[in-house]
Short mmCIF file of C-alpha atoms in Angstrom, two decimals:
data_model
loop_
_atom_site.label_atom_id
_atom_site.label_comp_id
_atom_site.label_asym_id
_atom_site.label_seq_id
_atom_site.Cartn_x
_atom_site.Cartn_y
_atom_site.Cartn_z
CA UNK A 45 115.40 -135.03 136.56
CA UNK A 46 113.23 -137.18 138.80
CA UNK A 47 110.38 -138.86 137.52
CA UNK A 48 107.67 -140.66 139.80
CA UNK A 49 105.82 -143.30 138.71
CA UNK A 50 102.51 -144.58 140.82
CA UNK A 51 101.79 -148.11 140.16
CA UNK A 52 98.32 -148.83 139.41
CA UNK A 53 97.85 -152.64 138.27
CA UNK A 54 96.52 -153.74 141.43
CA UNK A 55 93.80 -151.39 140.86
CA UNK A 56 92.91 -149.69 137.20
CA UNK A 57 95.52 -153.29 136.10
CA UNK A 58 92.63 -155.85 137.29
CA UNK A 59 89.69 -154.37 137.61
CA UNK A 60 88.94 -154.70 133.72
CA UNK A 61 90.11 -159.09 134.32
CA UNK A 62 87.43 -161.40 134.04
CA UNK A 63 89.92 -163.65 136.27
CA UNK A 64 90.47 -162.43 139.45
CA UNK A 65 93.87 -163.16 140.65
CA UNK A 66 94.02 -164.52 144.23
CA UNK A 67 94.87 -161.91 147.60
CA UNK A 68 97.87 -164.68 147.52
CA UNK A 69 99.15 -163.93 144.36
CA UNK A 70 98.78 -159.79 144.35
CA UNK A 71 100.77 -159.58 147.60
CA UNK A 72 103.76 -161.35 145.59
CA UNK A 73 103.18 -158.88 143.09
CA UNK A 74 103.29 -156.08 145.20
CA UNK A 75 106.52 -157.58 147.00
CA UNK A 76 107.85 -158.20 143.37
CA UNK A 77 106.74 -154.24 142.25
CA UNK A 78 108.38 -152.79 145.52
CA UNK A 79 111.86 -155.11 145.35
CA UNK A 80 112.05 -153.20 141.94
CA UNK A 81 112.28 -149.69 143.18
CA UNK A 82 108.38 -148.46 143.43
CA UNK A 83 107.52 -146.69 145.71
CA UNK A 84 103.44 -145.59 144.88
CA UNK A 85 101.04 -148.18 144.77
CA UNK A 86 97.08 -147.38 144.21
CA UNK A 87 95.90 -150.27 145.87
CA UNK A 88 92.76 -150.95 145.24
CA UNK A 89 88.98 -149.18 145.35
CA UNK A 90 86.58 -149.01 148.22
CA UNK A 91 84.11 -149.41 145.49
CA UNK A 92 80.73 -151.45 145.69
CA UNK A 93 81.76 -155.18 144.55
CA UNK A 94 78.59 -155.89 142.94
CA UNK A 95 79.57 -153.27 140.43
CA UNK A 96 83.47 -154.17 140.61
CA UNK A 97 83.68 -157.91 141.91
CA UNK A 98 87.90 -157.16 141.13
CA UNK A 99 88.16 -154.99 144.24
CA UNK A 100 85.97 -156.67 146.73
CA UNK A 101 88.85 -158.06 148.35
CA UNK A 102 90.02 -154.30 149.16
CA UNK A 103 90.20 -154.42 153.33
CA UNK A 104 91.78 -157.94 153.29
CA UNK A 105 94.08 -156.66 150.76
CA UNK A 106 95.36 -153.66 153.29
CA UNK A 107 95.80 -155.87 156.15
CA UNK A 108 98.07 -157.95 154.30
CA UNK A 109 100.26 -155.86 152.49
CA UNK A 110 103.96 -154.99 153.79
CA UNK A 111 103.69 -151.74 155.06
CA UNK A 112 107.02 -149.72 154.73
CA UNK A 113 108.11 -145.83 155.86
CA UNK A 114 109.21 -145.38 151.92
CA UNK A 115 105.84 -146.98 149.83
CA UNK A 116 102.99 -144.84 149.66
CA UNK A 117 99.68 -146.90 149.47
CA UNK A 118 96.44 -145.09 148.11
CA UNK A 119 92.96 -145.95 147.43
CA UNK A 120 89.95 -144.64 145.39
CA UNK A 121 86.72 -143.58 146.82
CA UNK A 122 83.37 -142.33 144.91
CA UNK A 123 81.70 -142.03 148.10
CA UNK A 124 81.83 -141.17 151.65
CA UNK A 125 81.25 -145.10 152.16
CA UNK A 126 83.85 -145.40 150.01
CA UNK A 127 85.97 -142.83 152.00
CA UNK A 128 84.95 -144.07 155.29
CA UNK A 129 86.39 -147.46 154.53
CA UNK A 130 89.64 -146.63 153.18
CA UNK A 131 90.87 -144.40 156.38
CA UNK A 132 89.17 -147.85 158.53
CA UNK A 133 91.91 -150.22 156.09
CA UNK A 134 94.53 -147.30 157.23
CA UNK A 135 95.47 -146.11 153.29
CA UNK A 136 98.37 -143.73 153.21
CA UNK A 137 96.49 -141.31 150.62
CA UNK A 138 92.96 -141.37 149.37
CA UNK A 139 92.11 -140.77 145.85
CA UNK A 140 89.13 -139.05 145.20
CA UNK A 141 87.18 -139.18 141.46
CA UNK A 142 85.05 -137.66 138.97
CA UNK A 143 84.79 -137.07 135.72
CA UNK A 144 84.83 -133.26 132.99
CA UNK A 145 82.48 -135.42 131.52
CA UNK A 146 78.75 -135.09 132.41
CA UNK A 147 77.57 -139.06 130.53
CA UNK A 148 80.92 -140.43 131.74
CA UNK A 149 80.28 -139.43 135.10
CA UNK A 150 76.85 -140.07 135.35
CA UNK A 151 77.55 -143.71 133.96
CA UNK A 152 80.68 -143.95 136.44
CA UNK A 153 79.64 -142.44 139.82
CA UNK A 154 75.85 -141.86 139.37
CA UNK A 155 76.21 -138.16 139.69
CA UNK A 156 76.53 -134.97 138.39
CA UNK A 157 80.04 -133.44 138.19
CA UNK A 158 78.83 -130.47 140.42
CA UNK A 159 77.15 -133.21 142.88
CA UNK A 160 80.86 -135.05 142.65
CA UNK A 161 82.79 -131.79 142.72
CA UNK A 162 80.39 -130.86 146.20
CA UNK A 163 81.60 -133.74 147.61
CA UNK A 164 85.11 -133.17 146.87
CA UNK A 165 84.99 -129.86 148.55
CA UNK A 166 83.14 -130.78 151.50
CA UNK A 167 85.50 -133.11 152.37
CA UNK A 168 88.66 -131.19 151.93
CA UNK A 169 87.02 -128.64 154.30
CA UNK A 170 86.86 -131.52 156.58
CA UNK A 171 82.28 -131.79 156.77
CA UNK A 172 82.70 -135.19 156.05
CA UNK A 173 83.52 -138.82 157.61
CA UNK A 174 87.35 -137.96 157.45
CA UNK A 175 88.50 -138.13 160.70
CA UNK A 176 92.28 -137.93 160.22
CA UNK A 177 94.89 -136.05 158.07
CA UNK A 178 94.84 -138.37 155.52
CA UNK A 179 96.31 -136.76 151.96
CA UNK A 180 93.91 -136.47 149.49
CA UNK A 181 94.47 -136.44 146.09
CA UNK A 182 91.81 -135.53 143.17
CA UNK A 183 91.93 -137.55 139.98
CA UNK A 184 89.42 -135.60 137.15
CA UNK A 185 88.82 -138.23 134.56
CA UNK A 186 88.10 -137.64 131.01
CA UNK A 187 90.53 -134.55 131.40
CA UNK A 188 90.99 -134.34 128.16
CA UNK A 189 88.10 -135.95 125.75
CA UNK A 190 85.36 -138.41 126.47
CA UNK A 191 84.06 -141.30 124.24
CA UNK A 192 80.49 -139.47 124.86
CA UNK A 193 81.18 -135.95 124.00
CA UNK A 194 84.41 -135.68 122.03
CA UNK A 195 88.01 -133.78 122.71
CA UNK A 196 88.12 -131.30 125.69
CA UNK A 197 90.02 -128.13 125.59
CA UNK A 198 91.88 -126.18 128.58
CA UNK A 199 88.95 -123.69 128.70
CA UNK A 200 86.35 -126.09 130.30
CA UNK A 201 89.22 -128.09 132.38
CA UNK A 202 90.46 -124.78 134.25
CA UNK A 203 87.05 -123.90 136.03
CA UNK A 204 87.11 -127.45 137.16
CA UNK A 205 90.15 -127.18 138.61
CA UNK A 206 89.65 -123.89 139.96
CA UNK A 207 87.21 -124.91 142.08
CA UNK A 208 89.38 -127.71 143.72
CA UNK A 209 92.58 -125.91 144.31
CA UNK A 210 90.43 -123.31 146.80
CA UNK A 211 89.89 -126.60 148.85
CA UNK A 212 94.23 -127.91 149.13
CA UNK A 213 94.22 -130.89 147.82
CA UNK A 214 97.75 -132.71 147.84
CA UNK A 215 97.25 -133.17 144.26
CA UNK A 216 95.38 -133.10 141.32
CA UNK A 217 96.00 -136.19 138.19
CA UNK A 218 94.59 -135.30 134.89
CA UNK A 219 93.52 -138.57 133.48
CA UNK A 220 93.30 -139.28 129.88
CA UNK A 221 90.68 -142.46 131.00
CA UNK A 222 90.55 -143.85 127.14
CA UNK A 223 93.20 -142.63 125.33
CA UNK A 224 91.84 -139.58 123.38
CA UNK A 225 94.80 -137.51 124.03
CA UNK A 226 97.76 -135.99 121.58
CA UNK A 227 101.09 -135.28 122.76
CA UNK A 228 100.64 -131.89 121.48
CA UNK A 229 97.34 -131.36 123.72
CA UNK A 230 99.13 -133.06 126.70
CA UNK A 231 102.05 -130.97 126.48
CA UNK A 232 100.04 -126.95 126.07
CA UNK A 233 97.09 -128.45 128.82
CA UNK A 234 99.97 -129.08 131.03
CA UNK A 235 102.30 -126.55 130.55
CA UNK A 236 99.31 -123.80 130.89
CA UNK A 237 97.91 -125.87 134.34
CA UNK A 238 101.16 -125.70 135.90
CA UNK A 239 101.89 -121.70 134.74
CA UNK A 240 98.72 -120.82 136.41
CA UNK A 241 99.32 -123.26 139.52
CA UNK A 242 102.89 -123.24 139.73
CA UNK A 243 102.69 -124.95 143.50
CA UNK A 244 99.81 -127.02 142.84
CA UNK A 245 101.11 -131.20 142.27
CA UNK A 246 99.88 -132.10 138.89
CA UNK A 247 99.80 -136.07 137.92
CA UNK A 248 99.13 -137.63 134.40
CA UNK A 249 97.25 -141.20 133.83
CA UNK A 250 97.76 -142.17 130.42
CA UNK A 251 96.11 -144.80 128.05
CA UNK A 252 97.54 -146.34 125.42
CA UNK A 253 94.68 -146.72 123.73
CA UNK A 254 95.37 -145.34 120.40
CA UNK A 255 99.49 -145.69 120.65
CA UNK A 256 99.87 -142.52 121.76
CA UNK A 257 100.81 -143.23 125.73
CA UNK A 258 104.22 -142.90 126.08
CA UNK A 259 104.50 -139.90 123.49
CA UNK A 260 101.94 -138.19 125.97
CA UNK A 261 105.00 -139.07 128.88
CA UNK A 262 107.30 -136.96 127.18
CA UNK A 263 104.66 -134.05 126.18
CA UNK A 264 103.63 -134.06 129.88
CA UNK A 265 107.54 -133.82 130.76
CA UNK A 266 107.68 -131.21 128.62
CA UNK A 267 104.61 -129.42 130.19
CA UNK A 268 106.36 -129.57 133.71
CA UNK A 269 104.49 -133.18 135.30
CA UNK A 270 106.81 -135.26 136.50
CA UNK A 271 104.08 -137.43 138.44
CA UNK A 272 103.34 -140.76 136.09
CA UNK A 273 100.56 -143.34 136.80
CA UNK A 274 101.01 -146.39 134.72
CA UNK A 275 100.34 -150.57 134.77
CA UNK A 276 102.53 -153.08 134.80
CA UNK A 277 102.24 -155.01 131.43
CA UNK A 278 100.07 -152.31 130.06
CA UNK A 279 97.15 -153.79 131.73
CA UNK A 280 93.43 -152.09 132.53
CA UNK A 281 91.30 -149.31 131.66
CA UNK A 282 87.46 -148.60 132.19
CA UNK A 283 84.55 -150.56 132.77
CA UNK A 284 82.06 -147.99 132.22
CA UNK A 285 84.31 -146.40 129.07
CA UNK A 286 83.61 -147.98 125.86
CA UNK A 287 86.77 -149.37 124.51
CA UNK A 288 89.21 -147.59 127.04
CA UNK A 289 92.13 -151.16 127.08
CA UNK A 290 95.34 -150.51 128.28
CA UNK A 291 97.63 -147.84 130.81
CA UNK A 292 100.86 -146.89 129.65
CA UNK A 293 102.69 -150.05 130.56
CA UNK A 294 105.27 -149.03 133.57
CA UNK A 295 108.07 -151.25 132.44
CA UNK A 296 108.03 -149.51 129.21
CA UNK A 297 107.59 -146.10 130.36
CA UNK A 298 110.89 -147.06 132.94
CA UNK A 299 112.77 -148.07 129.92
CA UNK A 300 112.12 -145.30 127.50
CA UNK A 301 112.42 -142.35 130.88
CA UNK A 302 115.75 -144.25 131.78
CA UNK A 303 117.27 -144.38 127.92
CA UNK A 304 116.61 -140.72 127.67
CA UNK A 305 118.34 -139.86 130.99
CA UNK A 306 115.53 -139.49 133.56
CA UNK A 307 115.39 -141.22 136.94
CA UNK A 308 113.15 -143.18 138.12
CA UNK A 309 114.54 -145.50 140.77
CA UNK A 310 113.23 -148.42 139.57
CA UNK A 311 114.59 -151.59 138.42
CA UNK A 312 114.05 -152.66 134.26
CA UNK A 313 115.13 -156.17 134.65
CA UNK A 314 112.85 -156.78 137.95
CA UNK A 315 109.67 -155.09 136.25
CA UNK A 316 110.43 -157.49 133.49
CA UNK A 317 110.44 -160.56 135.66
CA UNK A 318 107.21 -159.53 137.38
CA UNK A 319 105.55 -158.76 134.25
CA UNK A 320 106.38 -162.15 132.33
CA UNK A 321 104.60 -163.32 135.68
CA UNK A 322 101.78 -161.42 135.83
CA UNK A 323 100.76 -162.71 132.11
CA UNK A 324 101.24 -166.48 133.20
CA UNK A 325 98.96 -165.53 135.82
CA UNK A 326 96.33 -163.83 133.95
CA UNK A 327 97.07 -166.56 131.24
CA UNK A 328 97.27 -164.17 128.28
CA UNK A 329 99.46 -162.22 125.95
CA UNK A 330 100.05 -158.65 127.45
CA UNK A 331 101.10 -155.74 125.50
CA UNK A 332 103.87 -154.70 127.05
CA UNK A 333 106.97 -154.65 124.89
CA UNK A 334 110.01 -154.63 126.79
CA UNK A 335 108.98 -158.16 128.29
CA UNK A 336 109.07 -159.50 124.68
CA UNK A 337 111.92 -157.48 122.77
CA UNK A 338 114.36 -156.59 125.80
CA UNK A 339 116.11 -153.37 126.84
CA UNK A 340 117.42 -151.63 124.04
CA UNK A 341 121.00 -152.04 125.51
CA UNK A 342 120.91 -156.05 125.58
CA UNK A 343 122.73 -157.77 123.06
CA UNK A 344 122.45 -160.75 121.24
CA UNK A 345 125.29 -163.45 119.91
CA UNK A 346 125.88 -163.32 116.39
#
């Protein structure tokens, strides 16, 4: 089975750094992410940079990076500012979000999730600055608990996503923003989204935040996702979600998909490299494992 993995350090990955790495040093990364077999990147946000100084290098960012016929690169927007300049930077796919969570939305995107939700339909129905047929996919945050207002069930998820599926988005990622969610709950949220919308692309972003991220993998597997965000090194989370540290970390969600038989396309031992580089640049100790223990298939002398 083929699993695909969207690479989000450049984005989620270093917009929780208090050092901001340089526009010279992420297009390495990038080079180094796409030499290893990736082939989604969310680049950056189109966000406002007094809020998130991280992104503010997001257009200079798109007219650098290599731009290839096999990597998809996507952006977030909260806004039709936000919208408006990702088509301008030319991003493959736009990534639209909001939160189940009335306080975490509020506190993220200043909104309601009906005012967000309005916005997400008006510009799927094209009422909006999009000008071109640029995919857009819908990210609902806090999908399955918020720090706020506790664990979520299916029953107040579904009319959420009701609502957007009318519209045709080209997908919809359920993200688990800080890490409230059970591989049990993963697995029956899943599996009952993709009964009801058998066509509809479903995406999971996990957090690791209570050690539950890549267990959550294999529960989403199970529900019938096969669409993975993740971090390299295990890197990010929310600013506006107390606590929230950490996405699955992609070289360790490669190495435990590849043990167990999956595909993924991508490169262990080149992940490695570029995430042993990626904590010498943001001069700290990452949590990644795989960078510090190995594959499970290297051996040592005795």
């Amino acid at each position: 089975m083929k699993i695909h993995i969207n690479e989000v350090v450049t984005r989620d990955g270093f917009q929780m750094e208090s050092k901001i790495p340089s526009i010279s040093y992420k297009l390495d990364l990038i080079n180094s992410l796409i030499d290893a077999g990736i082939k989604n990147i969310e680049l950056t946000s189109f966000v406002h940079p007094k809020y998130v100084p991280q992104m503010a290098d997001a257009e200079e960012l798109f007219s650098k990076i290599p731009r290839r016929s096999d990597v998809t690169y996507s952006a977030i927007a909260l806004n039709e500012r936000g919208v408006d300049r990702a088509q301008k930077a030319k991003a493959d796919e736009i990534n639209l979000v909001f939160s189940l969570s009335e306080t975490h939305n509020r506190k993220n995107a200043n909104q309601t999730v009906d005012e967000s939700i309005q916005f997400v339909q008006k510009l799927l129905m094209g009422e909006s600055v999009l000008q071109e047929q640029i995919p857009i996919n819908i990210a609902i945050s806090t999908a399955f608990g918020c720090p706020f207002e506790g664990l979520y069930t299916k029953e107040k998820l579904f009319p959420i996503i009701e609502r957007i599926v009318e519209y045709n988005p080209n997908s919809i990622n359920l993200a688990d923003t800080t890490g409230m969610a059970n591989p049990k709950q993963v697995e029956e949220t899943c599996y009952a989204v993709k009964s009801k919308w058998p066509n509809l692309k479903v995406g999971l972003h996990l957090h690791n935040t209570r050690g539950m991220g890549l267990a959550n993998v294999i529960a989403g597997i199970r529900g019938g996702v096969t669409h993975f965000d993740a971090a390299l090194g295990g890197i990010g989370g929310c600013p506006f979600a107390p606590g929230a540290t950490g996405n699955i970390c992609t070289e360790d969600t490669v190495h435990m998909l590849e043990q167990m038989g999956y595909d993924t396309g991508i490169d262990v031992d080149k992940l490695i490299l570029a995430s042993r580089g990626l904590e010498k640049e943001l001069e700290k100790t990452l949590s990644g494992q795989i960078m510090k223990a190995g594959k499970s298939s290297d051996t040592h002398t005795a």
